[in-house]
Every structure is written in structure tokens, then in C-alpha cells.
CSV table of C-alpha atoms and ligand atoms in Angstrom, one decimal:
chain,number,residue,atom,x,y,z
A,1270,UNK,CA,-77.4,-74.4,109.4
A,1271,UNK,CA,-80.4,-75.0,107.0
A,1272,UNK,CA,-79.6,-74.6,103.5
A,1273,UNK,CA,-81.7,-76.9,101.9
A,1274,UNK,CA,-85.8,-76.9,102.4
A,1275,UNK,CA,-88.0,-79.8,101.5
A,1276,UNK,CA,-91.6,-79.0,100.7
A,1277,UNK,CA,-94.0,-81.4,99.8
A,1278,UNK,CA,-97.1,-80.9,98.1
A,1279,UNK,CA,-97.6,-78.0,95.7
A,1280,UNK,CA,-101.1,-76.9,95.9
A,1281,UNK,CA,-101.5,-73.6,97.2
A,1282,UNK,CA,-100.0,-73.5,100.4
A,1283,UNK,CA,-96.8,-75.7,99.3
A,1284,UNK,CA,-96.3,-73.6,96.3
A,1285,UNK,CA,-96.3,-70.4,98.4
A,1286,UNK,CA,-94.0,-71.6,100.7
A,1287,UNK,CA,-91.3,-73.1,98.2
A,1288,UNK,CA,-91.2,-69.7,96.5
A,1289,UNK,CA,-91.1,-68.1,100.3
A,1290,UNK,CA,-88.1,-69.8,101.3
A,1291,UNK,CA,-86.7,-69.4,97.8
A,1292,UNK,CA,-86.8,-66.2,97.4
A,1293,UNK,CA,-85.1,-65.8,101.1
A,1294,UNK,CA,-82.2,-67.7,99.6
A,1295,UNK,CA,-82.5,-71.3,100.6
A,1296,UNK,CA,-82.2,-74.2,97.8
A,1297,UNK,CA,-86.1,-75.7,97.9
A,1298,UNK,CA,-86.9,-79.0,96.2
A,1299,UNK,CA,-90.7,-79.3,95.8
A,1300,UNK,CA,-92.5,-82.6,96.0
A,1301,UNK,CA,-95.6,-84.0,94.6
A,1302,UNK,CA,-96.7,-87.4,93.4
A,1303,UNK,CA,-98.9,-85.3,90.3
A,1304,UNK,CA,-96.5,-84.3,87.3
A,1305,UNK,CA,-99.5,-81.8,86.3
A,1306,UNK,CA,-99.7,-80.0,90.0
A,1307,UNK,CA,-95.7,-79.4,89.8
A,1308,UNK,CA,-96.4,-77.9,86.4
A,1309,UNK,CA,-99.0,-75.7,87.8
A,1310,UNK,CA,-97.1,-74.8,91.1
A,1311,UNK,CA,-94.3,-73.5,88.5
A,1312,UNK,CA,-96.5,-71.5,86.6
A,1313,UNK,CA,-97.9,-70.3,89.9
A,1314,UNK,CA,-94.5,-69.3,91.1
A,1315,UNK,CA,-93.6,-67.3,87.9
A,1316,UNK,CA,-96.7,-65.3,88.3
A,1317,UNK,CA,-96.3,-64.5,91.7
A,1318,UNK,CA,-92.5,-63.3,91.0
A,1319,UNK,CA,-93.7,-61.5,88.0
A,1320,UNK,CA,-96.1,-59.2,90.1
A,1321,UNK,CA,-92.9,-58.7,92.4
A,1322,UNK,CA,-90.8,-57.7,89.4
A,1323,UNK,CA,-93.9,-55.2,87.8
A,1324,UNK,CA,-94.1,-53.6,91.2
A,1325,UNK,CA,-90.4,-53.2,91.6
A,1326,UNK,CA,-90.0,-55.1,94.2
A,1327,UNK,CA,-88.1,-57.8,93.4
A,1328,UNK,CA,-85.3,-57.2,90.5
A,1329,UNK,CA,-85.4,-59.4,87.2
A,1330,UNK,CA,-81.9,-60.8,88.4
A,1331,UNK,CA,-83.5,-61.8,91.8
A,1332,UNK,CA,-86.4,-63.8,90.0
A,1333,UNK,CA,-84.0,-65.5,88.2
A,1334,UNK,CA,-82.1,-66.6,91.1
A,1335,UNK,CA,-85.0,-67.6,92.7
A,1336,UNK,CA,-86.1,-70.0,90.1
A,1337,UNK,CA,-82.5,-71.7,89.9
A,1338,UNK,CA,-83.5,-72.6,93.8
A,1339,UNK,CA,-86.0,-74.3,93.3
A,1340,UNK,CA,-86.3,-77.7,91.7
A,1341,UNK,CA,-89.5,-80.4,91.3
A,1342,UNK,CA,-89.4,-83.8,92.7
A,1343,UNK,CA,-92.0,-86.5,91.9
A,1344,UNK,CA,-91.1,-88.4,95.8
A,1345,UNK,CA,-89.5,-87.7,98.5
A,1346,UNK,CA,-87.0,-89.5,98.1
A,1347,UNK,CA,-85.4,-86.0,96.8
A,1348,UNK,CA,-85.7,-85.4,100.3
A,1349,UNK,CA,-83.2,-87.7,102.1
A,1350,UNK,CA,-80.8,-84.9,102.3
A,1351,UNK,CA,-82.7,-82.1,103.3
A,1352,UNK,CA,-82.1,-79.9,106.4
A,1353,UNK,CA,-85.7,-78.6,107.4
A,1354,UNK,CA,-89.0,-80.3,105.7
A,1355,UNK,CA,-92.5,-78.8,105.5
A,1356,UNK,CA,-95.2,-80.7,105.0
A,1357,UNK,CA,-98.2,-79.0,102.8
A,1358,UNK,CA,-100.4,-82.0,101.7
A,1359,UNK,CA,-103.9,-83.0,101.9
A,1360,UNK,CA,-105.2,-82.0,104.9
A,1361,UNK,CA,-106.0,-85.7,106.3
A,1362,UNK,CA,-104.7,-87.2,109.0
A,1363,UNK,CA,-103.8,-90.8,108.2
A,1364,UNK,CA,-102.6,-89.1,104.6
A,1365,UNK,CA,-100.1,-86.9,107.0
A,1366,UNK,CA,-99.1,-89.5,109.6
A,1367,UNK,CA,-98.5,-92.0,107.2
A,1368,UNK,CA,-96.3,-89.5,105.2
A,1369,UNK,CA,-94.4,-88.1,108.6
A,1370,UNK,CA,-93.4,-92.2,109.6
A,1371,UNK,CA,-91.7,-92.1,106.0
A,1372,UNK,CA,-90.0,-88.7,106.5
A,1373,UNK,CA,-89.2,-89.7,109.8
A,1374,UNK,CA,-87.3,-92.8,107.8
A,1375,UNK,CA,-85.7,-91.2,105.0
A,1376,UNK,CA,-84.1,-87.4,106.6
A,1377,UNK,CA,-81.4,-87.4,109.1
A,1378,UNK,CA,-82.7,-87.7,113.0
A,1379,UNK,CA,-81.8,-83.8,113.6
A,1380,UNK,CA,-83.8,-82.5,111.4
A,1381,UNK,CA,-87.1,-80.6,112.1
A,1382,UNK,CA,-90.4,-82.1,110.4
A,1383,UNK,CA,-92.7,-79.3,109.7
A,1384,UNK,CA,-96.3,-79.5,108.9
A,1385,UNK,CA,-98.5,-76.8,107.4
A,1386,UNK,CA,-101.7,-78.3,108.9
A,1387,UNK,CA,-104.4,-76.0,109.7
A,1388,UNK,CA,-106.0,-78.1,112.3
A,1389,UNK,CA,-104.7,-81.4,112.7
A,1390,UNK,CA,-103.0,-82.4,115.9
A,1391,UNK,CA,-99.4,-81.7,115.6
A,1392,UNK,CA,-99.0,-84.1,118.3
A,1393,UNK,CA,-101.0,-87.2,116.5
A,1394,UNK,CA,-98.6,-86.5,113.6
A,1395,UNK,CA,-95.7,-86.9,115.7
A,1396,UNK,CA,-96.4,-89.4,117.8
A,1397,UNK,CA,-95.8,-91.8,114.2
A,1398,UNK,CA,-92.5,-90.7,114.2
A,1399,UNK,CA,-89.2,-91.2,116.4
A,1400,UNK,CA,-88.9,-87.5,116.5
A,1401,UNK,CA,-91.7,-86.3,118.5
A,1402,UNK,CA,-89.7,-83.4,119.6
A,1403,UNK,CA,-88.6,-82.6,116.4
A,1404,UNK,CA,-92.3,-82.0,114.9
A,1405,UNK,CA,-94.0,-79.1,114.9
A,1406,UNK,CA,-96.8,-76.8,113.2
A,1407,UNK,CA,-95.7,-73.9,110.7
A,1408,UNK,CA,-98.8,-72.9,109.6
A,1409,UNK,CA,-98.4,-70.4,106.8
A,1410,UNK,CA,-101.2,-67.5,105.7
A,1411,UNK,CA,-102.7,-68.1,101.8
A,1412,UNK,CA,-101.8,-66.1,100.1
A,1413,UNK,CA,-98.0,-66.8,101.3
A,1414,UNK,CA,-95.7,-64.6,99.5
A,1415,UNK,CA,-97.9,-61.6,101.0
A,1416,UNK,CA,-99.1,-62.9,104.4
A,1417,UNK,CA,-96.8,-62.0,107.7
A,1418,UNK,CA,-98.1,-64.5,109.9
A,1419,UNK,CA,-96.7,-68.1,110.7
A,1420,UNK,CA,-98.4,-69.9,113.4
A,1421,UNK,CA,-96.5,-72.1,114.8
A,1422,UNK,CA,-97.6,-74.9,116.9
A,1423,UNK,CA,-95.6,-76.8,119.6
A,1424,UNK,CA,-97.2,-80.2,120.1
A,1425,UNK,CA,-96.7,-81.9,123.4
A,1426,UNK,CA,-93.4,-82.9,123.2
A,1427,UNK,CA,-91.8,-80.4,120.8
A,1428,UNK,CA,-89.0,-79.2,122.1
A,1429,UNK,CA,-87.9,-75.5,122.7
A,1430,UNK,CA,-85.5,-76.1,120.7
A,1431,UNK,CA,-87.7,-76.5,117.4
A,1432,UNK,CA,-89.6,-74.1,118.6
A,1433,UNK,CA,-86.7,-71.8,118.3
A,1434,UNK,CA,-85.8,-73.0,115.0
A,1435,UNK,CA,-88.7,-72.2,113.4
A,1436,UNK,CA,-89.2,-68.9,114.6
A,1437,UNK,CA,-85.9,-68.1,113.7
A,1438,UNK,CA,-86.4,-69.1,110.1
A,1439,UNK,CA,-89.9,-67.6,110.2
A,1440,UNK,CA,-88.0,-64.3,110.9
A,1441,UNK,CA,-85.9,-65.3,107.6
A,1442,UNK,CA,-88.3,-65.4,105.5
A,1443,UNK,CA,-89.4,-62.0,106.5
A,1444,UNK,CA,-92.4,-63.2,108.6
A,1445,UNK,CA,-93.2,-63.2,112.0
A,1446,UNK,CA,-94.0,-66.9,113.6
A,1447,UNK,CA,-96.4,-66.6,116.9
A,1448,UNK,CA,-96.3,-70.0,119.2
A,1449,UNK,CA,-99.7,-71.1,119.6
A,1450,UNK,CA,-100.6,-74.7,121.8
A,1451,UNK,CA,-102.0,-77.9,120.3
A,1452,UNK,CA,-105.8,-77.5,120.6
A,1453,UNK,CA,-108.0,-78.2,117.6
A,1454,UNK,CA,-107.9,-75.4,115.0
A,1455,UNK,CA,-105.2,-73.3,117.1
A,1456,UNK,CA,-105.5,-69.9,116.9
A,1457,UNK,CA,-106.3,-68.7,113.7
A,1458,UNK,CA,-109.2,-71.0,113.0
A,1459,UNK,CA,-110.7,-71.5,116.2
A,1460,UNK,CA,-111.3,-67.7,116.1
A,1461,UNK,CA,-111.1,-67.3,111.8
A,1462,UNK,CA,-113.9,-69.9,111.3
A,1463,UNK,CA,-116.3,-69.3,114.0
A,1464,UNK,CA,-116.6,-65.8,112.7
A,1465,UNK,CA,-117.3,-67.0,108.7
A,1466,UNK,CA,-119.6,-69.7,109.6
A,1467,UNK,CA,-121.7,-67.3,111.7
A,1468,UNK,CA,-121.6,-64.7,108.5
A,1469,UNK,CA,-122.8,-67.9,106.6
A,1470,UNK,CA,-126.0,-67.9,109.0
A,1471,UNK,CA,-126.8,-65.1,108.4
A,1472,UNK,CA,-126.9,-65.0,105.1
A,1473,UNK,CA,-129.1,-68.4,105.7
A,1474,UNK,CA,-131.2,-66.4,108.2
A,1475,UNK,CA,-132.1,-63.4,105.6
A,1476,UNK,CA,-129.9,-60.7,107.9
A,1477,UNK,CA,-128.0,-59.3,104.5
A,1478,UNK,CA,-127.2,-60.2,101.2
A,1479,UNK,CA,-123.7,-61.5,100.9
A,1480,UNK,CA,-122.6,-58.2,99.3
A,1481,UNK,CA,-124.1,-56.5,102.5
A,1482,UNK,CA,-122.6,-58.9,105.2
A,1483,UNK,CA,-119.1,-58.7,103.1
A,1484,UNK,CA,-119.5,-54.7,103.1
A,1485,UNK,CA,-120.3,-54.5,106.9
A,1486,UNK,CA,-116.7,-55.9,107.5
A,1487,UNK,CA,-114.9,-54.3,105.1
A,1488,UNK,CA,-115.9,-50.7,105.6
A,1489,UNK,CA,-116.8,-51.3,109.7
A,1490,UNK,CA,-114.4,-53.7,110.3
A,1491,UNK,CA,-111.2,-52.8,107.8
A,1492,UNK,CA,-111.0,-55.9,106.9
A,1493,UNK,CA,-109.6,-56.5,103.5
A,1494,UNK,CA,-111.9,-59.1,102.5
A,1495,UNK,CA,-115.4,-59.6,104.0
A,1496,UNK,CA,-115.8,-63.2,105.6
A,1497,UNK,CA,-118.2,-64.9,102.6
A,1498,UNK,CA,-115.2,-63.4,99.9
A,1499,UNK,CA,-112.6,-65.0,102.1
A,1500,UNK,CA,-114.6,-68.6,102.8
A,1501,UNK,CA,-114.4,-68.5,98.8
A,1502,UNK,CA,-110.5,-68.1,98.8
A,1503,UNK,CA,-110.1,-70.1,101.3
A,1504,UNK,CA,-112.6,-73.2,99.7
A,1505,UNK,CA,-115.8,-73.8,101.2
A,1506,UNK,CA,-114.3,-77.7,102.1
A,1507,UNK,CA,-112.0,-76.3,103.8
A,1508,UNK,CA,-114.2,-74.0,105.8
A,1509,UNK,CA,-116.0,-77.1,106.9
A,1510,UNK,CA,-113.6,-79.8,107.6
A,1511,UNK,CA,-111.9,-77.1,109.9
A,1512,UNK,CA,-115.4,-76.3,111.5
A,1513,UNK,CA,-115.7,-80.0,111.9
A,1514,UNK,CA,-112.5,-80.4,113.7
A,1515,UNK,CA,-113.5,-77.5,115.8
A,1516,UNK,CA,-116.9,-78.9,116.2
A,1517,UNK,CA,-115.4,-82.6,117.5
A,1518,UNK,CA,-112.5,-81.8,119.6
A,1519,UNK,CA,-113.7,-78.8,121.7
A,1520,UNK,CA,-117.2,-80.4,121.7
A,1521,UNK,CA,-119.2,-77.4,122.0
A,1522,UNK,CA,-122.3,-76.8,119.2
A,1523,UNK,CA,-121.5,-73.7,118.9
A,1524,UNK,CA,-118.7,-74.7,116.5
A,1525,UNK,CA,-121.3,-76.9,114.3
A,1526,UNK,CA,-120.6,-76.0,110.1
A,1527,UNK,CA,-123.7,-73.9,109.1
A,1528,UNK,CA,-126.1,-76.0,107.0
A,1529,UNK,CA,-126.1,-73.9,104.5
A,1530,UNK,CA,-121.9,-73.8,103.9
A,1531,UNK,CA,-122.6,-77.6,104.4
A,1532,UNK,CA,-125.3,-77.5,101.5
A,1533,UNK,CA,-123.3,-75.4,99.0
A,1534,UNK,CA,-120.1,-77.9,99.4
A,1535,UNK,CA,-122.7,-80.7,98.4
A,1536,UNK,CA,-123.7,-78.7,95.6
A,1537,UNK,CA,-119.4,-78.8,94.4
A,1538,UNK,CA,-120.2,-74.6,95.1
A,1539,UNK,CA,-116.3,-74.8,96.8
A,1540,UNK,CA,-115.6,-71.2,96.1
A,1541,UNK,CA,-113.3,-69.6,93.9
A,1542,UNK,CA,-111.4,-73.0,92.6
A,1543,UNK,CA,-114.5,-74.1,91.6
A,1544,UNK,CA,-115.7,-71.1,89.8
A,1545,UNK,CA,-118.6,-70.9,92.6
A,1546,UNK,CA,-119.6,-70.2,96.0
A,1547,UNK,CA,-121.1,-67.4,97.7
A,1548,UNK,CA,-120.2,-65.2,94.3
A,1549,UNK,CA,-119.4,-66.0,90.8
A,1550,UNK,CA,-115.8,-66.5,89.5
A,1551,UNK,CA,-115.2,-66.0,85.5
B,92,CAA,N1,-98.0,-63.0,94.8
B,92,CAA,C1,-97.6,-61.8,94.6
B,92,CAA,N2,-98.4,-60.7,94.6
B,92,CAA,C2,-99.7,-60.9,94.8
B,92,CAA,C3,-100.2,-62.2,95.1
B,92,CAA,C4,-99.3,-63.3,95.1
B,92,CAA,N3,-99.7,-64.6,95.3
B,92,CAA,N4,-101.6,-62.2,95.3
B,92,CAA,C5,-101.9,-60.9,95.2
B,92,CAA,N5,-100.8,-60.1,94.9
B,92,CAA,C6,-100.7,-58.7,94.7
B,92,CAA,C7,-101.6,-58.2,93.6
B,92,CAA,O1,-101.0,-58.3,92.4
B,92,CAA,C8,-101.8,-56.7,94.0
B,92,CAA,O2,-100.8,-55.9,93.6
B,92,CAA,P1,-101.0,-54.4,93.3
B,92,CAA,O3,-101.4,-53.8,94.6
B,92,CAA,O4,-99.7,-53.9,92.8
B,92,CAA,O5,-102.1,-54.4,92.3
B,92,CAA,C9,-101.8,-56.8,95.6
B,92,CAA,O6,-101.2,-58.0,95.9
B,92,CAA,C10,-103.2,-56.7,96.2
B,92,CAA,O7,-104.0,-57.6,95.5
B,92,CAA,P2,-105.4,-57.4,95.0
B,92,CAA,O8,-105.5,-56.0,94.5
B,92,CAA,O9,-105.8,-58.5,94.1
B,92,CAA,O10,-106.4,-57.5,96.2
B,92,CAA,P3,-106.3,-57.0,97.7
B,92,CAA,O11,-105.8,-55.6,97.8
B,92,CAA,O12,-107.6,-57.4,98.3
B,92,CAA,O13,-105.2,-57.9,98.4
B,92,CAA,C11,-105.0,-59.8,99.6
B,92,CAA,C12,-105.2,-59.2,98.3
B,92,CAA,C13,-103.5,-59.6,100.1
B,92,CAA,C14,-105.2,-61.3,99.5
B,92,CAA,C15,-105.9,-59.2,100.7
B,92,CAA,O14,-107.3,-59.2,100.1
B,92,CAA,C16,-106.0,-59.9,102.0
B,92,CAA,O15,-105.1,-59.7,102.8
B,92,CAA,N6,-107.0,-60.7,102.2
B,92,CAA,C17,-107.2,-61.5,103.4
B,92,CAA,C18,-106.3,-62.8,103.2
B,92,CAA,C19,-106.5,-63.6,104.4
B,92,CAA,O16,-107.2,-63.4,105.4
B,92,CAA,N7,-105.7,-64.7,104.4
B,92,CAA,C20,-105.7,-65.7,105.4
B,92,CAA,C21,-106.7,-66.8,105.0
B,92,CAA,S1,-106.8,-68.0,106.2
B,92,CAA,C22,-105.6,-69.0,105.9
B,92,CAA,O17,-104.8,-68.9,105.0
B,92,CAA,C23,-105.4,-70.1,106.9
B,92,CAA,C24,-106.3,-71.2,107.0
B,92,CAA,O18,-106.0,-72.2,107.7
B,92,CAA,C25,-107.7,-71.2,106.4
């Protein structure tokens, strides 16, 4: 039975999906190697439960229980008794197999190692470890506390039995996991990013402004952002190392990052965490 969750890295996705597995009752201990990110994943948190509690949909009571789940770790060596990990760092792959042969070290063999990656091969990452069966993709929606969808990926030799696992606990958390195979950018990106990047050209090709491009999706589309707004949530970067992933393992030009999108993360326009991108954050 899993009780205790280890998440490690608390940026935005890690932070989401400590306070998603807290609030669903299971102790979390939350690992980073920067005092100043756990600071600002616990700020992050409290926000996000205070918006719950305005709304009414959380009571004061379950916040507070909540918090008392959760705890901050500076290494993962917090970890060595944990029943389920997920793994939310930087999205590099040496940085994540180099960090999955240590897991693979420290937690008991059962357990299940978990990555949040939103590209990388699930299989590269377990192939460091002596668990290949045991490794598999959760890939969470930003932001998490609101988003129903976990994709999760099955590299080549996850078992079904991980696979099980996970969408078990996906349906704990309240959210809905959907298996999807280890090709580069799996589903939510290799359809996701195609669709911003072309929005991108045609900004670059004069078709609309990014108001009107944005608009055209929203109101003919219903989608809740338009695809420029979202690159900016989502970070520029991002947008282009996943297009580049695309790009290189399916091999096809039609995944190449716009030059524009490629200019504008020259520039340091990332989007909304860096105040710019294809609008203007306060
Ligand atoms: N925690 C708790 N509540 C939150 C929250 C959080 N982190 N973020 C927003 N909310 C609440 C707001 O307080 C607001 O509450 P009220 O309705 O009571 O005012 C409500 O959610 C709606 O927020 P907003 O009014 O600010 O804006 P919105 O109506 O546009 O909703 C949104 C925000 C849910 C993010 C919506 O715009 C949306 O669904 N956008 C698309 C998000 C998306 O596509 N995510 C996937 C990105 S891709 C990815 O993550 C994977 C990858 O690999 C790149």
C-alpha cells in the first residue's frame, strides 16, 4: 500500500504534485537541493489551498491537514523509505538518469520510480536503473491541482503491473491517467506543440496579431487559453526543447521550433516567469 510519496524537485510541476497527493491523503516529503525553491514551493502550496478554501472547496481543517503531510527535504536521502517516487526535475536527461541510478540505490527494489518528464524517453531513464519494469512516465498537466489528465507512459519494459499502479493512484488523486507508448513527446506534446509552434508562424508570417491568433482559438475553438497565452505559461524554453525532441527523434521538419519562438528565447522573452513573451506580465 503506498502511504508515503517522494517528490523531488519543487518547481512548478513538483510543487503541484506534492500538494496533489497531499491533499488526497498521502504523507509527501518534497525534495530539492535549493533551500529558496522549497521556500517558494511552500508559499506556492498555501496559495493554491487558500483559493480552495475562498471557494469552498476545501475546508480550513482540510488545508491544515494537508500541510502537516507534507514536509521539505534538502536530498533524497529523505527518500530511502518511501513507497512511490516522482521525479519532477530539470528536464535533462543525463540530470534525470543520473538521478534515477541513485533512486534506484537508495528506495526499496518494489517500489515504482516515477518521472514527470514531458518528453524524455522513459525507457533511456530506466535503462540506468535495475528496475526497468518498475519506471514509468506520470506526466502531470500545469497547473496540477486543476488539471484531470495524467499521461502515463509505459517504457519498453514497464510492466503491467506499474502500469496498473499508477493508474490506480492517478484515480486517487482524483485524476484520470491515459497510457500513452514511449515515442518522443508522447501524446500531449507531439500533438500540444505542433499546434503552438505553427500559431508562432503565423504570427512570424503577419496572419494575426497574437491577440487575434489567441482569439481565433478561444472563441472558435473553446479553448480556455489561445496557444501564444499558453506557450507563455508553459515557458517559451520549454516550448522549444520539447519541439526539439520532437524535431530529432521523429525526424520529420515539420516538427522544427519556429525561428521566431527560437529568437524570443535568445532574447530571455521565456514568457510569463520571465515577465515576457508573446504579451507582457506585470
Ligand atoms: N490552484 C488552485 N486554484 C487555481 C490555481 C491553482 N494552482 N490556478 C488557478 N486557480 C483557480 C483560480 O483562482 C480561478 O478561481 P475562480 O474561478 O474562483 O476565480 C480558477 O482557477 C480559474 O482561473 P483563472 O480565472 O485565473 O483563469 P482561467 O479561467 O483561464 O483558468 C486555467 C485557468 C485552469 C489554467 C485555464 O486557463 C486552463 O485550463 N488553461 C489551459 C491549461 C493547459 O492547457 N495546461 C496544460 C499545459 S501543457 C502541460 O502542462 C504539459 C507540458 O508538458 C507542456
Amino acid at each position: 500500500m503506498i502511504q508515503l510519496v517522494g517528490v523531488i524537485g519543487s518547481g512548478t510541476m513538483g510543487n503541484g504534485i506534492a500538494q496533489t497527493f497531499a491533499q488526497r491523503g498521502f504523507g509527501v516529503r518534497l525534495v530539492d537541493v535549493s533551500a529558496a525553491a522549497l521556500e517558494r514551493a511552500r508559499t506556492t502550496i498555501g496559495k493554491s489551498l487558500g483559493k480552495f478554501v475562498e471557494k469552498g472547496t476545501l475546508s480550513a481543517a482540510d488545508r491544515d491537514e494537508t500541510l502537516a503531510r507534507l514536509s521539505f527535504h534538502g536530498s533524497i536521502d529523505a527518500l530511502a523509505d518511501a513507497d512511490y517516487v516522482v521525479e519532477a526535475i530539470i528536464e535533462q536527461r543525463d540530470a534525470k538518469r543520473a538521478l534515477f541510478a541513485r533512486l534506484d540505490a537508495l528506495v526499496r527494489p518494489e517500489v515504482v520510480l516515477a518521472s514527470n518528464t514531458s518528453s524524455i524517453s522513459i525507457t533511456d531513464i530506466g535503462a540506468v536503473t535495475t528496475r526497468p519494469a518498475q519506471v514509468l512516465g506520470m506526466h502531470f498537466m500545469n497547473p496540477v491541482p486543476l488539471m484531470p489528465l495524467v499521461e502515463l507512459i509505459r517504457g519498453h519494459s514497464t510492466s503491467d503491473a506499474s502500469m496498473a499502479l499508477a493508474e490506480d493512484l492517478c484515480r486517487q488523486l482524483g485524476k484520470t491517467g491515459i497510457a500513452a507508448s514511449d515515442y518522443p513527446g508522447f501524446i500531449a506534446n507531439r500533438i500540444l506543440m505542433p499546434m503552438i509552434n505553427e500559431a508562432v508562424f503565423a504570427l512570424m508570417e503577419g496572419v494575426g496579431t497574437a491577440e487575434a491568433i489567441d482569439s481565433v482559438m478561444k472563441l472558435g475553438m473553446n479553448h480556455p487559453m489561445g496557444p501564444l497565452t499558453l506557450a507563455d505559461f508553459i515557458g517559451l524554453d520549454v516550448c522549444v526543447a520539447i519541439l526539439d525532441v520532437l524535431h530529432q527523434g521523429l525526424g520529420d521538419p515539420k516538427y522544427r521550433a519556429c525561428p521566431l519562438l527560437r529568437r524570443m528565447v535568445a532574447a530571455g522573452q521565456l514568457g510569463r516567469k520571465s515577465g515576457r513573451g508573446f504579451y507582457q506580465y506585470a
